[in-house]
Amino acid sequence: MCPSPPTVFDFDVQELDQEEREAKATLRAMDPATAAMGSLLPKLFELLHGEYKLQKGVKKDVQFLEREMRSIDAALRKVAMVPRDKLDDNSKIWANDVRELAYEMEDVVERFMVGVQGFEPAANPDGFKGFVKKVASLFTKGKARHQIADAIKGIKDQVQQVADRRDRYKIDDVETTLLAASTMVDPLDPRLMVQFKDQRELVGIEGPRDELIKRLAGEDGCVSRQQLKILSIFGFGGLGKTTLARAVYDKIQAEFVCKAFVSVGQKPNLKNVLVGILLRIDKASCHNVTLLDEVLLIEKLRELLTNKRYLIIIDDIWDMSSWDIIKCVFTDSKCGSRVITTTRIFEVAKEAGDIYKQEPLSPGRSKELFCMRLSIGKSKSPYHESVKISEKILQKCGGIPLAIITIASLLASKPVTDWPGVYDSIGFGNEDNKEVDTTRKILLYSYYDLPYYPRLCLLHLGIYPEDYEIKKDTLIWKWVAEGYVREEPGKGLFEVGERYLNMLIDRSMIQAVERPYHSIIYACRVHDLVLDMIHFLSEDESFVTASNSNMTSPRTTSRRLAINNEIIEQDGSVANMSMKQVRLYSATMCHFSTLPVLSNFKALRVLALEDCTFMGSERSVKPEDSPYHLNYLGRLIHLRYLGFSDRLVGFSLPGISMPLILEVPEEIGDLWFLQVLDLGRTGIKKLPQTVGRLTQLKCLRFGGSSMEVLDCTNLTSLEELQLHLVSPDFLKGLAKLKELRKFSLHFEEEHGNMLFKDLMGHVANLQKLQVIMVTCRHRPYPQPWSDYTGSVTLGHLRHLTVNGLLPGLPVWINSSCLPNLCHLYMELTAMKSQDMEILGRFSELITLTVLLYDYMAFPNAMEEGAFPKLRYLELKNFNQPRFVLGAMSSLECFRIIIGLEGTNGWDFHSLVNLPRLEKVDAEILGNTTMGINEDELQAHESLKQAHASLKHAVEIHPNHPALKLQIYHS
């Protein structure tokens, strides 16, 4: 007999409404201590209050789970606030158990949701076939509800055990540990040791010290020198900021009546800081100073410093609130007083007004410091005994003094023959060495000062190999898929993730990689010291297991597995091992002969392959038999991120072309939770129509050539869309994608004109757009697109690329329609003089590239003050560029591309009107032969004249900008 569907729990609607409001308020207010818990709690809420028709007993169990997990989450938040090394073993074990339990619960809940939701309603519910489908759906959903009931009963017992252990181990008492950790002065605080370092041990300090002293002296006349000046030394932990500040202090303190050097720290007691300044300025006035509060201390200090020339160093500031209070002390009596702060947080440094960015040591200075540390207590340095390995070790240290001192102290006790082993180890290993411990301590100060989710984002970087350039956009979307980016009102997930990335950069935890002159951070790198800290923490917390050529087999219990620089064979362990618990599988710079067997994964959230090579097969195979076919993709029901991005190269044999992945199965539409689908360069020709069902998709990148089947009308969560070729029908649904932040589209020439008009008509409705990139495939003689004459007002647009011929500057490209435009690239058939006036009024424009289809004179009708922020200008096929005095005052790089016929009569003398010019880059497109006939001789003479004019222009320019001239022969 067929089982009847489960009984629906009968509840009071008003009670549910009130309960739902309270639950939503709790969700908005909470700040989860772990990504696992932060991802689980909203799903328990959805399970309770969504249309899942839970049985009465199951609903009560889920309510119990939600209450208990919120209570556990509160305890976890306290645990997360305490540095890992300050926690007792019971707290660590308990936290790890909770994390694993949360993972298991989330998997169960998601499987139930997919099981209940993943069935389409019958097309004709009144027909016999529709009746059969409906009954079958009820049976399947009923089975899913019975399964969730059984699973939740088992989890309920585990949760009860975890809650009991929390009480038994007094986990909530870690708050006392946190208080003690924040108030106790660490006897091994590295800042204290640095302040009193022997000056003879310092290397390369003289140049930075003298530059800072020169800045402090003031070069703007007597008035400037007498005013109070505040300068901030900013840089990465371990660069020597405190050492430099101490060197400056020791050199000039005799010139000041009052002086003080005090450290603030991560969790400062500001009253103690103020008392410290007071004690150093006037000990006699410190009678009963402990009775004064912060306000009275500030008043007393201001009284003492008024009409005095003082020098005060405020070392190691971590937050704005502390600085806002401390700076109240400083009065300006026009006595030439100076204040120096040190910080590793850029936002704090900016408040000082003048920033000195501490740079790493040069290779020569690094070697000097390395040898000095090695030779302490010895007659000579052993550097010469192993020059090659020493240079490799120094390169790994990256010029950071603390790293050099640490590694040198570690090597000093080892024979030179052991040095290669030290270099080959990840970071500095787990050596029992005081300097190694000091290095990690300094970095951990920064780590524990981060908010919790940016901490997880930093730990995630442990999946990448050393010195790898990590693409910004790809990284942020991985953070989103992992659940490390939390939604904020009015902001997209990518925007929040970008703020996390900037936070890590501003706090010097990662290094930004910028495109020169563009003010665009497109990637980042992780210094080896920070990567060592990440690996240390990841191993301690079982966060990521990174496999490389030195590891024969990764741990099979890992939740996140990173494979770097490996060859993945079809019969290898990495390709075929059971990975049912793995949530992230990342491969970087690997060589594959087969994709991982997807059926081995049960809980996978992220599948990412970057910069990998795929080796083909000599035999012809069916798509379903290809080693690169995505078999079983539909079984990865938890998948959030599927990415095969950037520089993936297929392997071709004579007569055989092997794309990386032959096709994407229809089952991809069953991946309910998929947020990122990145198939930029994979050889896939088309996407199945089922991609249109992925309603949670945030990012879609596809470089295939057939897009006519994709219906995007339901993809309303999309924030980023990159498609290679689109059809007219595709644009019909574009206006519904209200969350779009970035899109890149390619058109065929035959549809280009019509598509461009349709596109611009839809774009006006997408008010969150920040980036638009439109490209049309050119034929030998492309026809210009007709200008779109409608209104396109986009207040958030920052980047606009129109890579297709326009008849002239469109009417909607002006500062009133696009007030925040920073980067503009366009191809035109003609340009009027007033066009430069229009473009010059863009107050935020940083880069401008204009390519003309035919030569024309450069319009010089610019107003004084035009292009105030422009740093990069690129022109193609322009004659006679003339730069007006007072315009383009921030231009640093000028690039010109011309043909030989366009070099006649060139005069570059007006370059002198660009006060910040640093680089001139010229490309001249010529013929394959020269010097044969009179025309070619004339062209050759024109080239020489153009070169001479350019050379003379940069020689007479006050900045003497770098000149690069390249000639390309067609």
PDB file of C-alpha atoms in Angstrom, residues 559-662:
ATOM      1  CA  ARG A 559      37.054  20.214   3.895  1.00  0.00           C
ATOM      2  CA  ARG A 560      39.011  22.369   1.440  1.00  0.00           C
ATOM      3  CA  LEU A 561      41.580  20.887  -0.898  1.00  0.00           C
ATOM      4  CA  ALA A 562      43.980  22.965  -3.011  1.00  0.00           C
ATOM      5  CA  ILE A 563      46.147  21.283  -5.663  1.00  0.00           C
ATOM      6  CA  ASN A 564      48.984  23.436  -7.021  1.00  0.00           C
ATOM      7  CA  ASN A 565      51.617  22.752  -9.679  1.00  0.00           C
ATOM      8  CA  GLU A 566      50.801  19.074 -10.049  1.00  0.00           C
ATOM      9  CA  ILE A 567      50.281  16.588 -12.853  1.00  0.00           C
ATOM     10  CA  ILE A 568      46.875  14.953 -12.443  1.00  0.00           C
ATOM     11  CA  GLU A 569      46.889  11.567 -14.135  1.00  0.00           C
ATOM     12  CA  GLN A 570      43.777   9.555 -14.901  1.00  0.00           C
ATOM     13  CA  ASP A 571      44.830   6.768 -12.550  1.00  0.00           C
ATOM     14  CA  GLY A 572      46.282   9.041  -9.876  1.00  0.00           C
ATOM     15  CA  SER A 573      45.105   9.220  -6.280  1.00  0.00           C
ATOM     16  CA  VAL A 574      44.169  12.917  -6.497  1.00  0.00           C
ATOM     17  CA  ALA A 575      41.883  12.226  -9.460  1.00  0.00           C
ATOM     18  CA  ASN A 576      40.079   9.237  -7.987  1.00  0.00           C
ATOM     19  CA  MET A 577      40.239   9.504  -4.189  1.00  0.00           C
ATOM     20  CA  SER A 578      36.979   9.700  -2.264  1.00  0.00           C
ATOM     21  CA  MET A 579      36.178  13.306  -1.422  1.00  0.00           C
ATOM     22  CA  LYS A 580      32.686  13.125   0.011  1.00  0.00           C
ATOM     23  CA  GLN A 581      33.450  15.738   2.690  1.00  0.00           C
ATOM     24  CA  VAL A 582      35.346  18.241   0.456  1.00  0.00           C
ATOM     25  CA  ARG A 583      33.565  21.593   0.077  1.00  0.00           C
ATOM     26  CA  LEU A 584      36.224  23.277  -2.076  1.00  0.00           C
ATOM     27  CA  TYR A 585      38.406  21.734  -4.781  1.00  0.00           C
ATOM     28  CA  SER A 586      40.873  24.221  -6.277  1.00  0.00           C
ATOM     29  CA  ALA A 587      43.597  23.484  -8.826  1.00  0.00           C
ATOM     30  CA  THR A 588      46.098  26.143  -9.897  1.00  0.00           C
ATOM     31  CA  MET A 589      48.756  25.756 -12.606  1.00  0.00           C
ATOM     32  CA  CYS A 590      48.171  22.002 -12.854  1.00  0.00           C
ATOM     33  CA  HIS A 591      48.383  19.666 -15.866  1.00  0.00           C
ATOM     34  CA  PHE A 592      45.312  17.457 -16.258  1.00  0.00           C
ATOM     35  CA  SER A 593      44.832  14.346 -18.307  1.00  0.00           C
ATOM     36  CA  THR A 594      41.324  14.018 -16.863  1.00  0.00           C
ATOM     37  CA  LEU A 595      38.930  16.022 -14.742  1.00  0.00           C
ATOM     38  CA  PRO A 596      38.308  14.846 -11.170  1.00  0.00           C
ATOM     39  CA  VAL A 597      35.519  12.268 -10.997  1.00  0.00           C
ATOM     40  CA  LEU A 598      32.600  14.424  -9.913  1.00  0.00           C
ATOM     41  CA  SER A 599      30.680  11.489  -8.478  1.00  0.00           C
ATOM     42  CA  ASN A 600      33.342  11.325  -5.735  1.00  0.00           C
ATOM     43  CA  PHE A 601      32.101  14.642  -4.345  1.00  0.00           C
ATOM     44  CA  LYS A 602      29.028  14.827  -2.111  1.00  0.00           C
ATOM     45  CA  ALA A 603      29.315  18.237  -0.414  1.00  0.00           C
ATOM     46  CA  LEU A 604      31.222  20.311  -3.008  1.00  0.00           C
ATOM     47  CA  ARG A 605      30.536  24.065  -2.999  1.00  0.00           C
ATOM     48  CA  VAL A 606      33.442  25.331  -5.094  1.00  0.00           C
ATOM     49  CA  LEU A 607      35.089  23.679  -8.120  1.00  0.00           C
ATOM     50  CA  ALA A 608      37.758  25.998  -9.547  1.00  0.00           C
ATOM     51  CA  LEU A 609      40.545  25.305 -12.038  1.00  0.00           C
ATOM     52  CA  GLU A 610      42.815  28.259 -12.858  1.00  0.00           C
ATOM     53  CA  ASP A 611      45.783  28.522 -15.225  1.00  0.00           C
ATOM     54  CA  CYS A 612      45.634  24.791 -15.878  1.00  0.00           C
ATOM     55  CA  THR A 613      46.648  22.863 -19.011  1.00  0.00           C
ATOM     56  CA  PHE A 614      44.466  20.051 -20.324  1.00  0.00           C
ATOM     57  CA  MET A 615      46.202  17.351 -22.319  1.00  0.00           C
ATOM     58  CA  GLY A 616      44.235  15.803 -25.187  1.00  0.00           C
ATOM     59  CA  SER A 617      43.833  12.246 -26.382  1.00  0.00           C
ATOM     60  CA  GLU A 618      45.044  10.793 -29.684  1.00  0.00           C
ATOM     61  CA  ARG A 619      41.888   8.785 -30.194  1.00  0.00           C
ATOM     62  CA  SER A 620      38.557  10.248 -31.162  1.00  0.00           C
ATOM     63  CA  VAL A 621      36.004   9.898 -28.374  1.00  0.00           C
ATOM     64  CA  LYS A 622      32.308  10.491 -27.880  1.00  0.00           C
ATOM     65  CA  PRO A 623      31.462  13.584 -25.821  1.00  0.00           C
ATOM     66  CA  GLU A 624      30.207  11.499 -22.915  1.00  0.00           C
ATOM     67  CA  ASP A 625      33.453   9.482 -22.907  1.00  0.00           C
ATOM     68  CA  SER A 626      35.753  12.504 -22.981  1.00  0.00           C
ATOM     69  CA  PRO A 627      38.043  12.865 -19.942  1.00  0.00           C
ATOM     70  CA  TYR A 628      36.864  16.476 -19.853  1.00  0.00           C
ATOM     71  CA  HIS A 629      33.135  15.866 -19.970  1.00  0.00           C
ATOM     72  CA  LEU A 630      31.278  17.115 -16.902  1.00  0.00           C
ATOM     73  CA  ASN A 631      29.662  13.777 -16.083  1.00  0.00           C
ATOM     74  CA  TYR A 632      27.560  13.700 -12.898  1.00  0.00           C
ATOM     75  CA  LEU A 633      27.544  17.521 -12.678  1.00  0.00           C
ATOM     76  CA  GLY A 634      23.854  17.445 -11.750  1.00  0.00           C
ATOM     77  CA  ARG A 635      24.668  15.454  -8.600  1.00  0.00           C
ATOM     78  CA  LEU A 636      26.629  18.358  -7.086  1.00  0.00           C
ATOM     79  CA  ILE A 637      23.480  19.840  -5.590  1.00  0.00           C
ATOM     80  CA  HIS A 638      25.408  22.062  -3.143  1.00  0.00           C
ATOM     81  CA  LEU A 639      27.612  23.661  -5.828  1.00  0.00           C
ATOM     82  CA  ARG A 640      27.925  27.465  -5.690  1.00  0.00           C
ATOM     83  CA  TYR A 641      30.953  28.063  -7.911  1.00  0.00           C
ATOM     84  CA  LEU A 642      31.959  26.343 -11.156  1.00  0.00           C
ATOM     85  CA  GLY A 643      34.975  28.009 -12.718  1.00  0.00           C
ATOM     86  CA  PHE A 644      37.420  27.177 -15.471  1.00  0.00           C
ATOM     87  CA  SER A 645      38.925  30.592 -15.989  1.00  0.00           C
ATOM     88  CA  ASP A 646      41.824  32.422 -17.632  1.00  0.00           C
ATOM     89  CA  ARG A 647      44.508  31.128 -19.946  1.00  0.00           C
ATOM     90  CA  LEU A 648      43.260  27.547 -20.036  1.00  0.00           C
ATOM     91  CA  VAL A 649      44.931  25.929 -23.036  1.00  0.00           C
ATOM     92  CA  GLY A 650      43.627  22.880 -24.890  1.00  0.00           C
ATOM     93  CA  PHE A 651      45.966  20.351 -26.473  1.00  0.00           C
ATOM     94  CA  SER A 652      45.773  19.822 -30.226  1.00  0.00           C
ATOM     95  CA  LEU A 653      47.186  16.933 -32.223  1.00  0.00           C
ATOM     96  CA  PRO A 654      47.621  16.851 -36.030  1.00  0.00           C
ATOM     97  CA  GLY A 655      44.153  16.673 -37.505  1.00  0.00           C
ATOM     98  CA  ILE A 656      42.499  16.523 -34.101  1.00  0.00           C
ATOM     99  CA  SER A 657      41.262  19.510 -32.137  1.00  0.00           C
ATOM    100  CA  MET A 658      40.503  18.706 -28.519  1.00  0.00           C
ATOM    101  CA  PRO A 659      38.529  21.392 -26.706  1.00  0.00           C
ATOM    102  CA  LEU A 660      38.884  21.344 -22.959  1.00  0.00           C
ATOM    103  CA  ILE A 661      35.294  20.404 -22.222  1.00  0.00           C
ATOM    104  CA  LEU A 662      33.148  19.157 -25.057  1.00  0.00           C
TER     105      LEU A 662
END
